[in-house]
């Protein structure tokens, strides 16, 4: 790849794009003035990149057959053995397929990325391997992570672990399935609008979206830096706390939090909830798509926290219902500018860029018709808004997100945790391939209203299973103060000890 001087015709067309009118002399002169910088580009091009070393051997693995993969949860199985000892010794882990595992293909749910092979490991991959974990492979996620339903991956829907034909939730769909089925001990998910917590709700797993910046996002395909989160999805609270302990903390790349407050989360286990104050968030039960049976199951679970010794009261935060609206410009334009037009990264970040991903992902422009209908919708809207208004709504929404954060923080003066349904409904039927675009999009986005607000306020939030309705799990969400994951684990663990949520 060499950079060459633009031809006079190329320079004219660029000038048009910039609104500049150039004479022939101007064109010749600007071309001459570019020569030195073009040489600089080629010097950079010739230098080796600066990316982390791959520490543990692995093979590209294989794509399991439908018989081995009946729910379409797996993309590639490939075993990577970590250190001989450590906190995760004996634990197997699956990675959401937007996380870079060097040498093993990654497609992030999109046909446009098929064939891409990352060349370095995400920070959290190295951390888990250093802690003795064994990585079992990559699990499917939704098309560029842009869906809360599990029907948007280019190679087919992911099915719910409890009921074939039902949604596993998204966008970390495969992660929820393989944990719920016990095929691995742990999985990693990603969350920009709820994508760790929504599949946890639909699959009946424990999914923690940690405080923004607590876990390095380095080496994970971004959507938008302000909402990018990654975190643990597990079958038990203890495993979740243990995994977060390994994942958390500054890595020297991710600049978002200068000094993340890291704790030994496993110390929260067994502490009980006596004296804890829990606020039942009224508006969390008032979403347009709320299912009465889900609300009831979550309210019943709230009573159990009272039985366990916590103070449990109702609290109203009317602005919670504005959260999805405030999320919309940030999610939409972030996705459009950073992930799509920015070749995955955009500019002005100071973390680690994957140039191999940037090069490969650029190709989406040649195959845009193969994007999922949800990805197309976000891309069309984000492009229209940017063409018409520029990023001013993004900026205003980001400013207003601080008012939303303050509204929750006011409640956190009186309560240690907020409690609400993770998703207003339990898993829905997967749309048929012949479903209308309207149904396809509804099944992808109707469940994000309670989760998305905390992606822009950055509070830690965890989904825990609290009961079953019609053979499908119900998810309860606990939200804590910034960096108070330990408080969430304390409560979640106490609740888990009551007994089998499948019988509640
Ligand atoms: N990645 C996400 O959390 C997400 C979920 C739903 C819609 C858009 C994004």
CSV table of N, CA, C and O in Angstrom, one decimal, residues 44-111:
chain,number,residue,atom,x,y,z
A,44,UNK,N,5.5,6.4,7.3
A,44,UNK,CA,4.7,5.7,8.3
A,44,UNK,C,4.3,4.4,7.7
A,44,UNK,O,4.3,3.4,8.5
A,45,UNK,N,3.9,4.3,6.5
A,45,UNK,CA,3.5,3.1,5.9
A,45,UNK,C,4.6,2.0,5.9
A,45,UNK,O,4.3,0.8,6.1
A,46,UNK,N,5.8,2.4,5.8
A,46,UNK,CA,6.9,1.4,5.8
A,46,UNK,C,7.4,1.0,7.2
A,46,UNK,O,8.0,0.0,7.3
A,47,UNK,N,7.0,1.8,8.2
A,47,UNK,CA,7.4,1.4,9.6
A,47,UNK,C,6.5,0.2,10.1
A,47,UNK,O,5.4,0.1,9.7
A,48,UNK,N,7.1,-0.6,10.9
A,48,UNK,CA,6.3,-1.7,11.5
A,48,UNK,C,5.2,-1.0,12.5
A,48,UNK,O,5.5,0.0,13.1
A,49,UNK,N,4.0,-1.6,12.6
A,49,UNK,CA,3.0,-1.1,13.5
A,49,UNK,C,3.5,-1.4,14.9
A,49,UNK,O,4.5,-2.1,15.1
A,50,UNK,N,2.8,-0.9,15.9
A,50,UNK,CA,3.2,-1.0,17.3
A,50,UNK,C,1.9,-1.6,18.0
A,50,UNK,O,1.1,-0.9,18.5
A,51,UNK,N,1.9,-2.9,18.0
A,51,UNK,CA,0.7,-3.6,18.7
A,51,UNK,C,1.3,-4.7,19.6
A,51,UNK,O,2.4,-5.1,19.5
A,52,UNK,N,0.5,-5.1,20.6
A,52,UNK,CA,1.0,-6.0,21.6
A,52,UNK,C,1.3,-7.4,21.0
A,52,UNK,O,0.8,-7.8,20.0
A,53,UNK,N,2.3,-8.1,21.7
A,53,UNK,CA,2.7,-9.4,21.3
A,53,UNK,C,1.6,-10.4,21.6
A,53,UNK,O,0.9,-10.2,22.6
A,54,UNK,N,1.4,-11.4,20.8
A,54,UNK,CA,0.5,-12.5,21.1
A,54,UNK,C,1.3,-13.5,22.0
A,54,UNK,O,2.3,-14.0,21.6
A,55,UNK,N,0.7,-13.7,23.2
A,55,UNK,CA,1.5,-14.5,24.2
A,55,UNK,C,1.3,-16.0,24.2
A,55,UNK,O,2.1,-16.7,24.6
A,56,UNK,N,0.1,-16.5,23.8
A,56,UNK,CA,-0.2,-17.9,23.9
A,56,UNK,C,-0.6,-18.5,22.6
A,56,UNK,O,-1.3,-17.9,21.8
A,57,UNK,N,0.0,-19.7,22.3
A,57,UNK,CA,-0.3,-20.3,20.9
A,57,UNK,C,-1.7,-20.7,20.8
A,57,UNK,O,-2.4,-21.0,21.7
A,58,UNK,N,-2.2,-20.7,19.5
A,58,UNK,CA,-3.5,-21.1,19.2
A,58,UNK,C,-3.6,-21.4,17.7
A,58,UNK,O,-2.6,-21.1,17.0
A,59,UNK,N,-4.7,-22.1,17.3
A,59,UNK,CA,-4.9,-22.4,15.9
A,59,UNK,C,-6.2,-21.6,15.4
A,59,UNK,O,-6.9,-21.2,16.3
A,60,UNK,N,-6.4,-21.5,14.1
A,60,UNK,CA,-7.6,-20.9,13.7
A,60,UNK,C,-8.9,-21.6,14.1
A,60,UNK,O,-10.0,-21.1,14.1
A,61,UNK,N,-8.7,-22.9,14.5
A,61,UNK,CA,-9.9,-23.7,15.0
A,61,UNK,C,-10.8,-24.1,13.8
A,61,UNK,O,-10.4,-24.1,12.7
A,62,UNK,N,-12.1,-24.3,14.2
A,62,UNK,CA,-13.0,-24.8,13.1
A,62,UNK,C,-14.4,-24.2,13.4
A,62,UNK,O,-14.7,-23.8,14.5
A,63,UNK,N,-15.2,-24.3,12.3
A,63,UNK,CA,-16.6,-23.9,12.5
A,63,UNK,C,-17.4,-25.1,12.8
A,63,UNK,O,-17.5,-26.0,11.9
A,64,UNK,N,-18.0,-25.2,13.9
A,64,UNK,CA,-18.8,-26.4,14.3
A,64,UNK,C,-20.0,-26.6,13.3
A,64,UNK,O,-20.6,-25.7,12.9
A,65,UNK,N,-20.2,-27.9,13.1
A,65,UNK,CA,-21.4,-28.2,12.2
A,65,UNK,C,-22.7,-27.9,12.9
A,65,UNK,O,-22.7,-27.8,14.1
A,66,UNK,N,-23.8,-27.8,12.2
A,66,UNK,CA,-25.1,-27.6,12.8
A,66,UNK,C,-25.4,-28.6,13.9
A,66,UNK,O,-26.1,-28.2,14.9
A,67,UNK,N,-25.0,-29.8,13.7
A,67,UNK,CA,-25.3,-30.9,14.7
A,67,UNK,C,-24.6,-30.5,16.0
A,67,UNK,O,-25.1,-30.7,17.1
A,68,UNK,N,-23.4,-30.0,15.9
A,68,UNK,CA,-22.6,-29.7,17.1
A,68,UNK,C,-23.0,-28.3,17.6
A,68,UNK,O,-22.6,-27.9,18.7
A,69,UNK,N,-23.8,-27.6,16.9
A,69,UNK,CA,-24.1,-26.1,17.2
A,69,UNK,C,-25.6,-25.8,16.9
A,69,UNK,O,-25.9,-24.9,16.1
A,70,UNK,N,-26.5,-26.6,17.6
A,70,UNK,CA,-27.9,-26.5,17.2
A,70,UNK,C,-28.5,-25.1,17.4
A,70,UNK,O,-29.4,-24.8,16.7
A,71,UNK,N,-28.0,-24.4,18.3
A,71,UNK,CA,-28.6,-23.0,18.5
A,71,UNK,C,-27.8,-21.9,17.7
A,71,UNK,O,-28.1,-20.8,17.9
A,72,UNK,N,-26.8,-22.3,16.9
A,72,UNK,CA,-26.0,-21.4,16.2
A,72,UNK,C,-25.3,-20.4,17.1
A,72,UNK,O,-25.2,-19.2,16.7
A,73,UNK,N,-24.9,-20.8,18.3
A,73,UNK,CA,-24.3,-19.9,19.2
A,73,UNK,C,-22.8,-19.7,18.9
A,73,UNK,O,-22.2,-18.6,19.1
A,74,UNK,N,-22.1,-20.7,18.3
A,74,UNK,CA,-20.7,-20.7,18.1
A,74,UNK,C,-20.4,-20.2,16.7
A,74,UNK,O,-21.0,-20.6,15.7
A,75,UNK,N,-19.4,-19.3,16.6
A,75,UNK,CA,-18.8,-19.0,15.3
A,75,UNK,C,-17.6,-19.9,15.0
A,75,UNK,O,-17.6,-20.7,14.1
A,76,UNK,N,-16.6,-19.9,15.9
A,76,UNK,CA,-15.4,-20.8,15.8
A,76,UNK,C,-15.1,-21.4,17.1
A,76,UNK,O,-15.1,-20.7,18.1
A,77,UNK,N,-14.8,-22.6,17.1
A,77,UNK,CA,-14.2,-23.3,18.3
A,77,UNK,C,-12.7,-23.3,18.1
A,77,UNK,O,-12.2,-23.7,17.0
A,78,UNK,N,-12.0,-22.8,19.0
A,78,UNK,CA,-10.5,-22.8,19.0
A,78,UNK,C,-10.0,-22.8,20.4
A,78,UNK,O,-10.4,-21.8,21.2
A,79,UNK,N,-9.2,-23.7,20.9
A,79,UNK,CA,-8.8,-23.8,22.3
A,79,UNK,C,-7.5,-23.0,22.4
A,79,UNK,O,-6.5,-23.3,21.7
A,80,UNK,N,-7.5,-22.1,23.4
A,80,UNK,CA,-6.3,-21.4,23.7
A,80,UNK,C,-6.0,-21.6,25.2
A,80,UNK,O,-6.9,-21.2,26.0
A,81,UNK,N,-4.9,-22.3,25.5
A,81,UNK,CA,-4.7,-22.5,26.9
A,81,UNK,C,-3.8,-21.4,27.5
A,81,UNK,O,-2.9,-21.0,26.9
A,82,UNK,N,-4.2,-21.0,28.7
A,82,UNK,CA,-3.5,-19.9,29.3
A,82,UNK,C,-2.4,-20.4,30.3
A,82,UNK,O,-2.0,-21.5,30.2
A,83,UNK,N,-2.0,-19.5,31.2
A,83,UNK,CA,-1.0,-19.8,32.2
A,83,UNK,C,-1.3,-21.1,33.0
A,83,UNK,O,-2.5,-21.5,33.1
A,84,UNK,N,-0.3,-21.7,33.6
A,84,UNK,CA,-0.5,-22.9,34.3
A,84,UNK,C,-1.3,-22.7,35.6
A,84,UNK,O,-1.9,-23.6,36.1
A,85,UNK,N,-1.3,-21.5,36.1
A,85,UNK,CA,-2.1,-21.3,37.3
A,85,UNK,C,-2.6,-19.8,37.3
A,85,UNK,O,-2.2,-19.0,36.5
A,86,UNK,N,-3.5,-19.6,38.3
A,86,UNK,CA,-4.1,-18.2,38.3
A,86,UNK,C,-5.6,-18.3,38.8
A,86,UNK,O,-6.1,-19.4,38.9
A,87,UNK,N,-6.2,-17.1,38.9
A,87,UNK,CA,-7.5,-17.1,39.4
A,87,UNK,C,-8.6,-17.8,38.6
A,87,UNK,O,-9.6,-18.2,39.0
A,88,UNK,N,-8.3,-17.9,37.3
A,88,UNK,CA,-9.2,-18.5,36.4
A,88,UNK,C,-8.8,-20.0,36.0
A,88,UNK,O,-9.3,-20.5,35.0
A,89,UNK,N,-7.8,-20.5,36.7
A,89,UNK,CA,-7.4,-21.9,36.4
A,89,UNK,C,-8.6,-22.8,36.4
A,89,UNK,O,-9.4,-22.8,37.3
A,90,UNK,N,-8.8,-23.6,35.3
A,90,UNK,CA,-9.9,-24.6,35.3
A,90,UNK,C,-11.2,-24.0,34.7
A,90,UNK,O,-12.1,-24.7,34.5
A,91,UNK,N,-11.1,-22.7,34.4
A,91,UNK,CA,-12.4,-22.1,33.8
A,91,UNK,C,-12.2,-22.0,32.3
A,91,UNK,O,-11.2,-21.6,31.8
A,92,UNK,N,-13.3,-22.3,31.6
A,92,UNK,CA,-13.4,-22.1,30.1
A,92,UNK,C,-14.2,-20.8,29.8
A,92,UNK,O,-15.2,-20.5,30.5
A,93,UNK,N,-13.7,-20.1,28.8
A,93,UNK,CA,-14.3,-18.8,28.4
A,93,UNK,C,-14.6,-18.8,27.0
A,93,UNK,O,-13.8,-19.2,26.1
A,94,UNK,N,-15.8,-18.2,26.6
A,94,UNK,CA,-16.1,-17.9,25.2
A,94,UNK,C,-16.1,-16.4,25.0
A,94,UNK,O,-16.5,-15.7,25.9
A,95,UNK,N,-15.7,-16.0,23.8
A,95,UNK,CA,-15.6,-14.6,23.5
A,95,UNK,C,-16.6,-14.1,22.5
A,95,UNK,O,-16.8,-14.8,21.5
A,96,UNK,N,-17.3,-13.1,22.8
A,96,UNK,CA,-18.2,-12.4,21.8
A,96,UNK,C,-17.4,-12.1,20.6
A,96,UNK,O,-16.2,-11.7,20.7
A,97,UNK,N,-18.0,-12.3,19.4
A,97,UNK,CA,-17.2,-12.2,18.2
A,97,UNK,C,-17.0,-10.8,17.7
A,97,UNK,O,-16.9,-10.5,16.5
A,98,UNK,N,-16.9,-9.8,18.6
A,98,UNK,CA,-16.3,-8.5,18.3
A,98,UNK,C,-15.0,-8.3,19.0
A,98,UNK,O,-14.5,-7.2,19.0
A,99,UNK,N,-14.6,-9.4,19.7
A,99,UNK,CA,-13.3,-9.3,20.5
A,99,UNK,C,-12.2,-9.9,19.8
A,99,UNK,O,-12.4,-11.1,19.2
A,100,UNK,N,-11.1,-9.3,19.7
A,100,UNK,CA,-10.0,-9.8,18.9
A,100,UNK,C,-9.2,-10.9,19.6
A,100,UNK,O,-8.7,-10.7,20.7
A,101,UNK,N,-9.2,-12.0,18.9
A,101,UNK,CA,-8.4,-13.2,19.3
A,101,UNK,C,-7.5,-13.5,18.1
A,101,UNK,O,-8.0,-13.9,17.0
A,102,UNK,N,-6.2,-13.1,18.2
A,102,UNK,CA,-5.3,-13.1,17.1
A,102,UNK,C,-5.3,-14.5,16.4
A,102,UNK,O,-5.3,-15.5,17.1
A,103,UNK,N,-5.3,-14.5,15.1
A,103,UNK,CA,-5.2,-15.8,14.4
A,103,UNK,C,-6.5,-16.6,14.2
A,103,UNK,O,-6.6,-17.6,13.5
A,104,UNK,N,-7.6,-16.1,14.9
A,104,UNK,CA,-8.9,-16.8,14.8
A,104,UNK,C,-9.9,-15.8,14.1
A,104,UNK,O,-10.0,-14.7,14.6
A,105,UNK,N,-10.6,-16.2,13.0
A,105,UNK,CA,-11.4,-15.3,12.3
A,105,UNK,C,-12.5,-14.7,13.2
A,105,UNK,O,-12.9,-15.2,14.2
A,106,UNK,N,-12.9,-13.5,12.8
A,106,UNK,CA,-13.9,-12.7,13.5
A,106,UNK,C,-14.8,-12.0,12.5
A,106,UNK,O,-14.3,-11.6,11.4
A,107,UNK,N,-16.1,-12.0,12.7
A,107,UNK,CA,-17.0,-11.4,11.7
A,107,UNK,C,-18.0,-10.4,12.3
A,107,UNK,O,-18.7,-9.7,11.6
A,108,UNK,N,-18.0,-10.3,13.6
A,108,UNK,CA,-18.9,-9.4,14.3
A,108,UNK,C,-20.3,-9.4,13.7
A,108,UNK,O,-20.9,-8.3,13.5
A,109,UNK,N,-20.8,-10.6,13.4
A,109,UNK,CA,-22.2,-10.7,12.9
A,109,UNK,C,-22.4,-10.3,11.5
A,109,UNK,O,-23.6,-10.4,11.0
A,110,UNK,N,-21.4,-9.8,10.8
A,110,UNK,CA,-21.7,-9.2,9.5
A,110,UNK,C,-21.0,-9.9,8.3
A,110,UNK,O,-19.8,-10.2,8.4
A,111,UNK,N,-21.7,-10.1,7.2
A,111,UNK,CA,-21.1,-10.8,6.1
A,111,UNK,C,-19.9,-9.9,5.5
A,111,UNK,O,-19.0,-10.5,5.0
